[in-house]
Amino acid sequence: MTVRSFLTAALLAGVISLANPRAFAHDQTDPAPAQQLKAPSSSLFSVTPDESVLLLGAPTVARTSGLTQRFFPAQRHPNNPVLRRSEPWEGVGLYVWGNRLMQDEQTREFRLWYIAYRFEDNSYRWAYATSANGLHWTKPDLAVERFGNATARNCLPLGPHPEKGTRSIARDPRPETPSHRRYLGVRFTYEGEFVSFSPDGIAWLEYPLNPVWFVPSDMIHVMWDARRRKFAAFYKVWELKGREVTSGGPIEGTPFVAHMPTFTPKERGSGVTDFEGPCITFRPPSAAEVQQRRFTLRSGKQGADDGGGVSLSGEWNAKRMQAFAESDDGIHWSNEQVVLRADERDPPTANIQYLFVIPYGGYYLGFATLHDEGGHFRIHLAWSADGLSWQRPTRVPWLDVGLDKAFDCGMVLGPADPIFWEKELWFPYGGFPIRHDTRETNWESAIGLARMRLDGFAAWEAGARSGELVTLPFRCNGDRLFINAEAQDGCIAVEVLDEKGNALKGFEVKSCRAVSTDTLARTNDGWIQWKHEKGLRRHQGKQIQRRF
């Protein structure tokens, strides 16, 4: 028999309505009070009413026994792809990578910003679409950009360096923020990062002193971080390794490592390659320093071009990894540091192209796009207590490439923010029928939906014998408790403990009315009650633990 618990949630009185669709709204609501970020082993987390708490590990789980953690890949929506090219400027198709999905607070309409790539002018344009249900999308006539001699329907303003027009955006929820700066946009150019602002996400004004930042490479995800009360950015940098050859130095060279946003290799022959580009010196929590450099590395047995103009193997190699930065205003960035790279559990030539992050369920959830010399992009799940130290306990992709001849059989990119639809999460993602190193140009990318059980990223499973999970202490801000579980082949009971681990009177496990159903199958099945207590009202505002 298997009993499976996905998560817990502390809630106010009243049932969460799952009948109406909603989008992940962290960019659309006023920020919660700032929380001090501590080490996972000692962190006290606080949940707000109607907020899920995922039980993935630290900082929410103190210990387990007799349980096995299982991870669940996302599934594809049967209507995929849900958004395809229709405009001449959309080139070989659409995708999301560094883009966002938000929900209009008044109309409840979903708003999606996406990318379209066109070979003819080597341009990455960005555009805007809306939907009432996430399945059927409208490309509104915005008339804010042109293509040739005509308006480009739903294409958004491109600005200087229009070939790099797409950008990552975040909504600034602070009441004191001027209305014309409600949205922040950040995009890569070979001059550096360009910043722009918008009152509505449609009309954009370039910051006059661009470029403002020189650390990131061409993939960036920006977000409003309510814990830090700052903007946060996760972005790609290159780590270039090899042996440097210098005048008068040893012929075999000396060990060399550099972090760079871009670089240009030039094969000189005789087993050496010249490089030129900006090199980053990270100095957290201060701002990083960037200096232009030229250097020469030994070369030999170099792997084939992976599609990005580099070798992932050989005497020198360049791999993509993810870095972090923060900013009060979106213009001045600091605390840059590398936070996530492929490791020994990944294929030898693996690197991380992109990291999409959402604060959710007591964690920073990360969706990392990995690829190696095989050329297929896959999305993997990661999580963090603070956005800096990341966990990746499973190497099974959260979203793998599709079946042969499917629109996404070569690469999957993204995702964007999830849509909450009934008892599922839907994540828009970009699908490609080609590998990253392809030379073909006759193909089409499109946007699909990855779907999963509500908050069902992972579960703790008990077998024939009982198991136990104890949470870390948290501040109880709700008065009822709902658990997300599949317990129809067994049962789950909950005991409430004080912060020292002692059972609270009236909330002992023997007094709990055990759950023995799939709690998402019927509306009220997951609410936890005790013999003389219907909820947690007596302990609101206190630090408590829960033992399952």
Coordinates of C-alpha atoms in Angstrom, one line a residue:
M1 CA 0.0 0.0 0.0
T2 CA 1.2 3.5 -0.8
V3 CA 0.3 6.7 1.1
R4 CA 1.5 9.8 -0.7
S5 CA 1.7 13.3 0.8
F6 CA 2.6 16.2 -1.5
L7 CA 2.4 19.3 0.7
T8 CA 0.7 21.0 3.5
A9 CA -1.0 24.4 3.7
A10 CA -2.0 26.6 6.6
L11 CA -5.2 28.5 5.7
L12 CA -7.7 30.9 7.0
A13 CA -11.3 29.7 7.7
G14 CA -13.0 28.9 4.4
V15 CA -12.2 26.7 1.5
I16 CA -9.8 27.7 -1.3
S17 CA -11.8 27.9 -4.5
L18 CA -10.2 25.7 -7.1
A19 CA -13.0 26.2 -9.6
N20 CA -11.7 29.4 -11.1
P21 CA -8.4 29.7 -12.9
R22 CA -5.7 31.9 -11.4
A23 CA -2.1 32.7 -12.3
F24 CA 0.9 32.8 -10.0
A25 CA 0.6 36.3 -8.6
H26 CA 3.8 37.2 -6.9
D27 CA 4.4 40.0 -9.3
Q28 CA 0.9 41.4 -8.9
T29 CA 0.3 41.8 -5.2
D30 CA 1.8 44.0 -2.5
P31 CA 4.9 42.4 -1.0
A32 CA 4.8 40.5 2.2
P33 CA 6.9 41.9 5.1
A34 CA 10.6 41.2 4.6
Q35 CA 11.8 38.0 6.1
Q36 CA 15.3 37.5 7.4
L37 CA 17.0 34.8 5.4
K38 CA 18.8 32.3 7.6
A39 CA 20.6 29.0 7.1
P40 CA 18.2 26.2 6.1
S41 CA 18.9 24.3 9.3
S42 CA 17.7 27.1 11.6
S43 CA 15.3 29.0 9.4
L44 CA 11.8 29.8 10.8
F45 CA 9.4 30.3 7.9
S46 CA 6.1 32.0 8.0
V47 CA 3.1 31.3 5.8
T48 CA 0.3 33.6 4.8
P49 CA -3.4 32.6 4.6
D50 CA -4.1 30.4 1.6
E51 CA -0.4 29.8 0.9
S52 CA 0.8 26.3 0.2
V53 CA 3.9 25.0 2.1
L54 CA 5.9 22.5 0.0
L55 CA 7.6 19.7 1.9
L56 CA 10.6 19.3 -0.3
G57 CA 13.3 19.4 2.4
A58 CA 15.0 22.3 4.3
P59 CA 13.7 24.9 5.1
T60 CA 10.3 23.3 5.8
V61 CA 11.2 19.7 6.8
A62 CA 13.1 18.9 10.0
R63 CA 13.3 15.1 9.7
T64 CA 11.6 12.0 8.2
S65 CA 11.7 8.3 8.9
G66 CA 10.2 5.4 7.0
L67 CA 9.4 7.6 4.0
T68 CA 10.7 7.7 0.4
Q69 CA 10.7 11.0 -1.5
R70 CA 9.5 10.6 -5.1
F71 CA 9.6 13.3 -7.8
F72 CA 7.0 13.7 -10.5
P73 CA 7.8 14.9 -14.0
A74 CA 5.3 17.3 -15.7
Q75 CA 3.0 16.0 -18.3
R76 CA 2.0 17.6 -21.6
H77 CA -1.4 19.2 -22.1
P78 CA -3.4 17.3 -24.8
N79 CA -4.1 20.6 -26.6
N80 CA -0.4 21.3 -27.2
P81 CA 0.9 23.4 -28.8
V82 CA -1.4 26.2 -27.6
L83 CA 0.3 29.2 -29.3
R84 CA 1.9 29.2 -32.8
R85 CA 3.3 31.7 -35.3
S86 CA 0.9 33.7 -37.4
E87 CA 2.7 36.9 -38.1
P88 CA 5.4 37.5 -40.8
W89 CA 7.9 38.9 -38.2
E90 CA 7.5 35.8 -36.0
G91 CA 10.0 33.9 -38.2
V92 CA 10.5 30.3 -37.3
G93 CA 8.2 30.4 -34.4
L94 CA 7.5 31.3 -30.7
Y95 CA 8.9 30.3 -27.4
V96 CA 9.3 31.5 -23.8
W97 CA 12.7 31.8 -22.2
G98 CA 13.3 34.7 -19.9
N99 CA 9.6 35.7 -20.4
R100 CA 6.7 36.0 -18.0
L101 CA 3.1 35.2 -17.5
M102 CA 1.0 37.4 -15.3
Q103 CA -2.7 37.9 -14.6
D104 CA -4.6 41.1 -14.9
E105 CA -6.0 42.0 -11.4
Q106 CA -9.3 43.5 -12.8
T107 CA -10.1 41.3 -15.8
R108 CA -8.4 38.1 -14.5
E109 CA -7.1 37.7 -18.1
F110 CA -3.7 35.9 -18.5
R111 CA -1.0 38.0 -20.0
L112 CA 2.0 36.3 -21.7
W113 CA 5.1 37.9 -23.0
Y114 CA 7.0 35.7 -25.5
I115 CA 9.9 35.5 -28.0
A116 CA 9.9 35.1 -31.8
Y117 CA 13.1 34.5 -33.7
R118 CA 13.6 35.3 -37.4
F119 CA 16.6 34.0 -39.3
E120 CA 16.5 36.6 -42.1
D121 CA 17.6 39.5 -39.8
N122 CA 18.9 37.4 -36.9
S123 CA 16.4 39.1 -34.6
Y124 CA 14.9 38.1 -31.3
R125 CA 11.6 40.1 -31.1
W126 CA 9.2 40.0 -28.2
A127 CA 5.4 40.1 -28.3
Y128 CA 2.3 39.9 -26.1
A129 CA -0.7 37.6 -26.1
T130 CA -3.8 37.3 -23.8
S131 CA -6.1 34.4 -22.8
A132 CA -9.0 33.7 -20.6
N133 CA -8.2 30.1 -20.0
G134 CA -4.6 29.5 -21.0
L135 CA -5.6 27.4 -24.0
H136 CA -6.9 29.9 -26.5
W137 CA -4.7 33.0 -27.1
T138 CA -5.4 36.3 -28.7
K139 CA -2.6 38.5 -30.3
P140 CA -4.0 42.0 -29.8
D141 CA -3.4 44.8 -32.2
L142 CA -1.1 47.0 -30.2
A143 CA 0.3 49.2 -33.0
V144 CA 3.4 50.0 -30.9
E145 CA 6.1 48.6 -33.3
R146 CA 6.5 48.2 -37.1
F147 CA 7.7 45.5 -39.4
G148 CA 8.6 46.7 -42.8
N149 CA 6.0 49.2 -43.9
A150 CA 3.2 48.0 -41.6
T151 CA 2.4 47.9 -37.9
A152 CA 3.5 44.6 -36.3
R153 CA 0.3 43.7 -34.6
N154 CA 1.2 42.4 -31.1
C155 CA 5.0 43.0 -31.4
L156 CA 6.3 45.1 -28.5
P157 CA 8.8 48.0 -28.7
L158 CA 12.3 46.9 -29.6
G159 CA 14.4 50.0 -28.9
P160 CA 18.1 50.3 -29.7
H161 CA 19.7 47.1 -30.8
P162 CA 16.3 45.8 -32.1
E163 CA 17.9 42.4 -32.9
K164 CA 18.0 41.9 -29.2
G165 CA 14.6 43.3 -28.5
T166 CA 13.3 40.6 -26.2
R167 CA 13.6 41.2 -22.4
S168 CA 12.7 39.8 -19.1
I169 CA 10.3 41.8 -17.0
A170 CA 9.1 42.1 -13.4
R171 CA 6.3 44.1 -11.8
D172 CA 7.3 46.5 -9.0
P173 CA 4.6 46.3 -6.3
R174 CA 5.9 49.0 -4.0
P175 CA 3.3 51.8 -3.5
E176 CA 6.0 54.5 -3.7
T177 CA 7.2 53.4 -7.1
P178 CA 6.2 56.0 -9.8
S179 CA 3.5 54.6 -12.1
H180 CA 5.6 55.0 -15.2
R181 CA 8.1 52.6 -13.6
R182 CA 5.6 49.9 -12.5
Y183 CA 7.3 47.3 -14.8
L184 CA 11.0 46.8 -15.2
G185 CA 12.5 45.3 -18.3
V186 CA 16.1 44.0 -18.7
R187 CA 17.7 42.8 -21.9
F188 CA 21.1 41.7 -23.2
T189 CA 23.0 43.5 -25.9
Y190 CA 26.7 43.2 -26.8
E191 CA 27.2 46.7 -25.3
G192 CA 25.8 45.5 -21.9
E193 CA 22.4 45.2 -20.3
F194 CA 19.7 47.7 -21.3
V195 CA 17.0 48.7 -18.9
S196 CA 13.5 50.0 -19.7
F197 CA 10.4 50.9 -17.7
S198 CA 6.7 50.7 -18.5
P199 CA 3.4 51.7 -16.8
D200 CA 1.5 48.7 -18.2
G201 CA 3.9 46.2 -19.8
I202 CA 3.1 47.4 -23.3
A203 CA 4.5 50.9 -23.7
W204 CA 8.2 50.9 -22.9
L205 CA 10.7 53.8 -22.3
E206 CA 14.4 53.1 -22.5
Y207 CA 16.5 54.3 -19.6
P208 CA 18.6 57.2 -21.0
L209 CA 21.9 56.1 -19.5
N210 CA 21.9 52.5 -21.0
P211 CA 23.8 50.3 -20.9
V212 CA 23.8 50.0 -17.1
W213 CA 25.2 46.6 -16.3
F214 CA 27.9 44.5 -17.9
V215 CA 27.9 41.1 -16.0
P216 CA 25.2 38.9 -17.5
S217 CA 25.3 37.0 -20.7
D218 CA 22.3 36.7 -23.1
M219 CA 19.9 34.7 -20.8
I220 CA 18.4 36.5 -17.8
H221 CA 15.3 36.2 -15.6
V222 CA 14.3 39.1 -13.4
M223 CA 11.7 39.0 -10.6
W224 CA 10.5 41.0 -7.7
D225 CA 11.7 39.3 -4.5
A226 CA 9.3 40.0 -1.7
R227 CA 11.6 38.6 1.0
R228 CA 14.5 40.9 0.1
R229 CA 12.2 43.7 -1.0
K230 CA 14.4 44.1 -4.0
F231 CA 14.6 43.0 -7.6
A232 CA 16.5 39.7 -8.1
A233 CA 18.1 38.4 -11.3
F234 CA 19.3 35.0 -12.3
Y235 CA 21.4 35.0 -15.4
K236 CA 23.8 33.0 -17.5
V237 CA 27.6 33.5 -17.4
W238 CA 30.3 31.5 -19.0
E239 CA 33.0 29.7 -17.1
L240 CA 36.0 29.3 -19.4
K241 CA 38.7 26.8 -18.3
G242 CA 42.0 25.7 -19.7
R243 CA 45.7 26.3 -19.5
E244 CA 47.0 29.8 -20.3
V245 CA 50.0 30.2 -22.4
T246 CA 52.1 33.3 -21.7
S247 CA 55.4 34.7 -23.0
G248 CA 58.2 33.2 -21.0
G249 CA 55.8 30.8 -19.2
P250 CA 55.8 26.9 -19.3
I251 CA 55.0 25.5 -22.7
E252 CA 52.2 23.4 -21.2
G253 CA 50.6 26.5 -19.8
T254 CA 49.2 27.3 -16.3
P255 CA 45.7 26.5 -15.0
F256 CA 43.2 29.2 -16.0
V257 CA 39.6 30.0 -15.1
A258 CA 37.6 33.0 -16.1
H259 CA 33.9 34.0 -15.8
M260 CA 32.7 36.0 -18.8
P261 CA 29.4 37.3 -20.2
T262 CA 30.7 36.9 -23.8
F263 CA 34.0 36.0 -25.5
T264 CA 35.5 35.6 -29.0
P265 CA 37.8 32.6 -29.6
K266 CA 40.2 32.6 -32.6
E267 CA 42.1 29.5 -33.4
R268 CA 45.7 30.5 -34.0
G269 CA 47.1 27.0 -34.9
S270 CA 50.0 25.2 -33.3
G271 CA 47.7 24.0 -30.5
V272 CA 46.6 27.4 -29.1
T273 CA 43.5 29.6 -29.2
D274 CA 43.4 33.3 -28.6
F275 CA 40.5 34.8 -26.6
E276 CA 39.2 38.3 -26.1
G277 CA 36.3 39.5 -24.0
P278 CA 35.1 41.0 -20.6
C279 CA 36.2 39.1 -17.5
I280 CA 34.1 39.2 -14.3
T281 CA 35.5 39.5 -10.8
F282 CA 32.8 38.7 -8.3
R283 CA 32.9 40.6 -5.0
P284 CA 29.7 39.8 -3.1
P285 CA 28.0 41.6 -1.5
S286 CA 29.5 44.5 -3.5
A287 CA 29.2 45.0 -7.2
A288 CA 31.2 42.8 -9.5
E289 CA 34.1 44.3 -11.6
V290 CA 34.3 43.7 -15.3
Q291 CA 37.6 44.2 -17.3
Q292 CA 38.4 43.6 -21.0
R293 CA 41.1 41.0 -21.4
R294 CA 43.0 39.1 -24.0
F295 CA 44.6 35.7 -23.3
T296 CA 45.8 32.5 -25.0
L297 CA 44.8 29.0 -24.0
R298 CA 46.2 25.6 -25.2
S299 CA 43.7 23.8 -27.5
G300 CA 43.4 20.2 -28.6
K301 CA 40.8 17.5 -28.9
Q302 CA 38.1 20.2 -28.9
G303 CA 34.5 19.1 -29.0
A304 CA 32.3 20.2 -31.8
D305 CA 30.5 23.5 -31.8
D306 CA 27.5 23.0 -29.5
G307 CA 25.4 25.6 -31.3
G308 CA 26.7 28.5 -29.3
G309 CA 30.1 28.8 -31.0
V310 CA 32.0 27.0 -28.2
S311 CA 33.5 23.6 -27.2
L312 CA 32.1 21.9 -24.2
S313 CA 35.1 19.6 -24.0
G314 CA 38.8 19.6 -25.0
E315 CA 41.9 21.2 -23.6
W316 CA 39.9 24.3 -23.1
N317 CA 36.1 24.3 -22.5
A318 CA 33.4 26.9 -21.9
K319 CA 30.3 26.0 -19.8
R320 CA 27.3 28.0 -19.0
M321 CA 26.2 28.5 -15.4
Q322 CA 23.8 30.6 -13.4
A323 CA 24.6 33.7 -11.3
F324 CA 22.6 35.9 -9.0
A325 CA 22.3 39.7 -8.4
E326 CA 20.0 42.1 -6.6
S327 CA 18.9 45.7 -7.1
D328 CA 16.8 48.3 -5.4
D329 CA 15.9 50.1 -8.6
G330 CA 16.7 47.7 -11.5
I331 CA 19.5 50.0 -12.6
H332 CA 22.2 49.5 -10.0
W333 CA 23.0 45.8 -9.4
S334 CA 25.3 44.2 -6.8
N335 CA 25.9 41.0 -4.9
E336 CA 26.7 39.1 -8.1
Q337 CA 27.8 35.6 -7.5
V338 CA 27.6 32.2 -9.2
V339 CA 24.9 30.1 -7.6
L340 CA 24.2 27.0 -9.8
R341 CA 26.4 24.9 -12.1
A342 CA 26.3 21.4 -13.4
D343 CA 28.0 18.9 -11.2
E344 CA 29.5 15.4 -11.1
R345 CA 26.0 13.8 -11.2
D346 CA 25.3 15.4 -14.6
P347 CA 26.8 14.3 -17.9
P348 CA 30.4 15.5 -18.2
T349 CA 29.6 18.2 -20.8
A350 CA 26.4 19.4 -19.2
N351 CA 25.8 23.1 -18.6
I352 CA 22.9 25.2 -17.4
Q353 CA 21.6 27.6 -20.0
Y354 CA 18.8 29.3 -18.0
L355 CA 17.2 29.3 -14.5
F356 CA 13.6 30.4 -14.1
V357 CA 12.8 31.1 -10.4
I358 CA 9.5 31.7 -8.5
P359 CA 9.2 32.1 -4.7
Y360 CA 6.6 29.5 -3.8
G361 CA 5.6 27.3 -0.9
G362 CA 8.4 28.4 1.5
Y363 CA 11.1 28.0 -1.2
Y364 CA 12.6 29.5 -4.2
L365 CA 11.6 27.0 -6.9
G366 CA 14.1 26.8 -9.8
F367 CA 13.5 25.4 -13.3
A368 CA 17.0 24.9 -14.8
T369 CA 17.4 24.3 -18.6
L370 CA 20.3 21.9 -19.1
H371 CA 22.0 20.5 -22.2
D372 CA 25.2 18.8 -23.2
E373 CA 27.0 17.8 -26.4
G374 CA 23.9 15.8 -27.3
G375 CA 22.2 19.1 -28.1
H376 CA 18.8 18.4 -26.4
F377 CA 17.5 21.0 -23.9
R378 CA 15.7 19.6 -20.9
I379 CA 14.2 21.3 -17.8
H380 CA 15.2 20.2 -14.3
L381 CA 13.7 21.1 -10.9
A382 CA 15.8 22.7 -8.2
W383 CA 15.0 24.6 -5.0
S384 CA 16.6 26.9 -2.5
A385 CA 15.9 28.4 0.9
D386 CA 17.5 31.7 0.0
G387 CA 18.0 31.8 -3.8
L388 CA 21.8 31.3 -3.4
S389 CA 22.3 27.7 -2.3
W390 CA 20.4 25.3 -4.5
Q391 CA 19.4 21.6 -4.2
R392 CA 18.9 19.2 -7.1
P393 CA 18.3 15.8 -5.5
T394 CA 16.9 14.3 -8.7
R395 CA 18.4 14.3 -12.2
V396 CA 15.3 13.0 -13.9
P397 CA 14.0 16.0 -16.0
W398 CA 11.0 17.8 -14.8
L399 CA 10.1 18.2 -18.5
D400 CA 11.9 16.1 -21.0
V401 CA 11.9 16.5 -24.8
G402 CA 8.8 15.2 -26.6
L403 CA 8.2 12.1 -28.6
D404 CA 9.7 11.7 -32.1
K405 CA 8.1 14.2 -34.6
A406 CA 6.4 16.1 -31.9
F407 CA 6.7 19.9 -32.0
D408 CA 9.0 19.7 -28.9
C409 CA 11.0 16.6 -29.8
G410 CA 14.4 18.4 -29.9
M411 CA 14.4 21.0 -27.1
V412 CA 12.1 22.3 -24.3
L413 CA 12.8 25.8 -22.9
G414 CA 11.4 27.9 -20.1
P415 CA 9.0 27.7 -18.5
A416 CA 7.0 30.9 -17.6
D417 CA 4.9 31.5 -14.5
P418 CA 2.2 28.8 -13.9
I419 CA -1.5 29.1 -14.4
F420 CA -3.5 27.6 -11.5
W421 CA -6.3 25.8 -13.2
E422 CA -8.8 23.8 -11.1
K423 CA -6.6 21.2 -9.4
E424 CA -3.6 21.5 -11.7
L425 CA -0.6 23.8 -12.5
W426 CA 0.0 24.7 -16.1
F427 CA 3.4 26.1 -17.1
P428 CA 3.8 27.6 -20.6
Y429 CA 7.1 26.4 -22.2
G430 CA 8.8 26.7 -25.6
G431 CA 9.1 23.6 -27.8
F432 CA 11.5 23.0 -30.7
P433 CA 11.7 20.1 -33.1
I434 CA 15.5 20.6 -33.6
R435 CA 18.6 20.3 -31.5
H436 CA 20.7 23.3 -30.4
D437 CA 23.5 22.4 -32.9
T438 CA 21.3 22.0 -35.9
R439 CA 22.1 23.8 -39.2
E440 CA 18.5 23.5 -40.5
T441 CA 16.4 26.6 -40.9
N442 CA 13.1 25.0 -42.0
W443 CA 11.4 24.3 -38.7
E444 CA 8.8 25.8 -36.3
S445 CA 8.9 26.4 -32.6
A446 CA 5.7 26.8 -30.6
I447 CA 4.5 27.3 -27.1
G448 CA 2.9 24.4 -25.1
L449 CA 1.7 23.8 -21.6
A450 CA 3.3 21.5 -19.1
R451 CA 0.7 20.3 -16.6
M452 CA 0.9 18.7 -13.1
R453 CA -1.1 18.0 -10.0
L454 CA -1.5 21.1 -7.9
D455 CA 1.8 21.5 -6.1
G456 CA 2.7 17.9 -7.0
F457 CA 6.4 18.4 -7.6
A458 CA 7.4 15.7 -5.2
A459 CA 5.8 13.5 -2.5
W460 CA 6.8 11.5 0.6
E461 CA 5.6 8.0 0.3
A462 CA 5.1 5.3 3.0
G463 CA 4.9 1.7 2.1
A464 CA 3.4 -1.2 4.2
R465 CA 4.8 0.3 7.4
S466 CA 4.0 3.7 8.8
G467 CA 6.4 6.7 8.3
E468 CA 6.8 10.0 9.9
L469 CA 7.6 13.6 8.8
V470 CA 8.2 16.5 11.2
T471 CA 8.3 20.1 9.9
L472 CA 10.6 22.8 11.1
P473 CA 8.9 25.4 13.3
F474 CA 6.8 28.0 11.5
R475 CA 4.6 30.9 12.5
C476 CA 1.0 29.8 12.3
N477 CA -1.0 32.6 10.5
G478 CA -4.1 30.6 9.6
D479 CA -6.7 28.8 11.6
R480 CA -7.3 25.6 9.5
L481 CA -5.0 23.1 7.9
F482 CA -5.4 21.4 4.6
I483 CA -3.1 18.6 3.3
N484 CA -2.6 17.5 -0.3
A485 CA -2.3 13.7 -0.3
E486 CA -3.2 10.5 -1.9
A487 CA -4.1 8.4 1.1
Q488 CA -6.9 6.2 -0.3
D489 CA -4.8 3.0 0.4
G490 CA -3.9 4.0 3.9
C491 CA -4.3 7.1 6.2
I492 CA -2.5 10.2 7.4
A493 CA -2.9 11.8 10.8
V494 CA -1.4 15.1 12.0
E495 CA -0.1 16.0 15.4
V496 CA 0.7 19.7 16.3
L497 CA 3.9 20.3 18.3
D498 CA 5.2 23.4 20.0
E499 CA 8.5 24.8 18.8
K500 CA 10.4 22.5 21.2
G501 CA 8.8 19.4 19.8
N502 CA 6.2 18.7 22.5
A503 CA 2.7 17.6 21.5
L504 CA 0.0 20.3 22.2
K505 CA -2.9 19.2 24.3
G506 CA -5.9 18.5 22.1
F507 CA -3.8 18.2 19.0
E508 CA -2.2 14.8 19.7
V509 CA -2.1 12.2 16.9
K510 CA -4.6 10.0 18.8
S511 CA -7.1 12.9 18.7
C512 CA -6.7 13.5 14.9
R513 CA -9.4 12.4 12.5
A514 CA -7.2 10.6 10.0
V515 CA -7.4 11.3 6.2
S516 CA -7.8 8.3 3.9
T517 CA -8.7 9.8 0.5
D518 CA -7.2 11.6 -2.4
T519 CA -7.7 15.0 -0.8
L520 CA -8.0 16.9 -4.2
A521 CA -10.7 14.6 -5.4
R522 CA -13.4 16.3 -3.3
T523 CA -13.4 19.8 -1.9
N524 CA -13.5 19.2 1.8
D525 CA -11.5 15.9 2.2
G526 CA -8.2 17.5 3.0
W527 CA -9.2 19.6 6.0
I528 CA -7.6 18.4 9.2
Q529 CA -9.7 18.2 12.4
W530 CA -9.1 16.9 15.9
K531 CA -11.6 15.3 18.2
H532 CA -12.3 18.6 20.1
E533 CA -10.5 21.1 17.7
K534 CA -11.7 22.0 14.2
G535 CA -8.6 24.0 13.4
L536 CA -5.6 25.9 14.7
R537 CA -7.2 29.1 15.8
R538 CA -5.9 28.8 19.4
H539 CA -2.3 28.8 18.1
Q540 CA -2.5 31.6 15.6
G541 CA 0.7 33.8 15.8
K542 CA 2.6 31.1 17.6
Q543 CA 5.6 29.0 16.4
I544 CA 4.5 25.4 15.9
Q545 CA 5.6 22.2 14.2
R546 CA 3.6 19.5 12.6
R547 CA 4.2 15.8 12.7
F548 CA 2.6 13.6 10.0

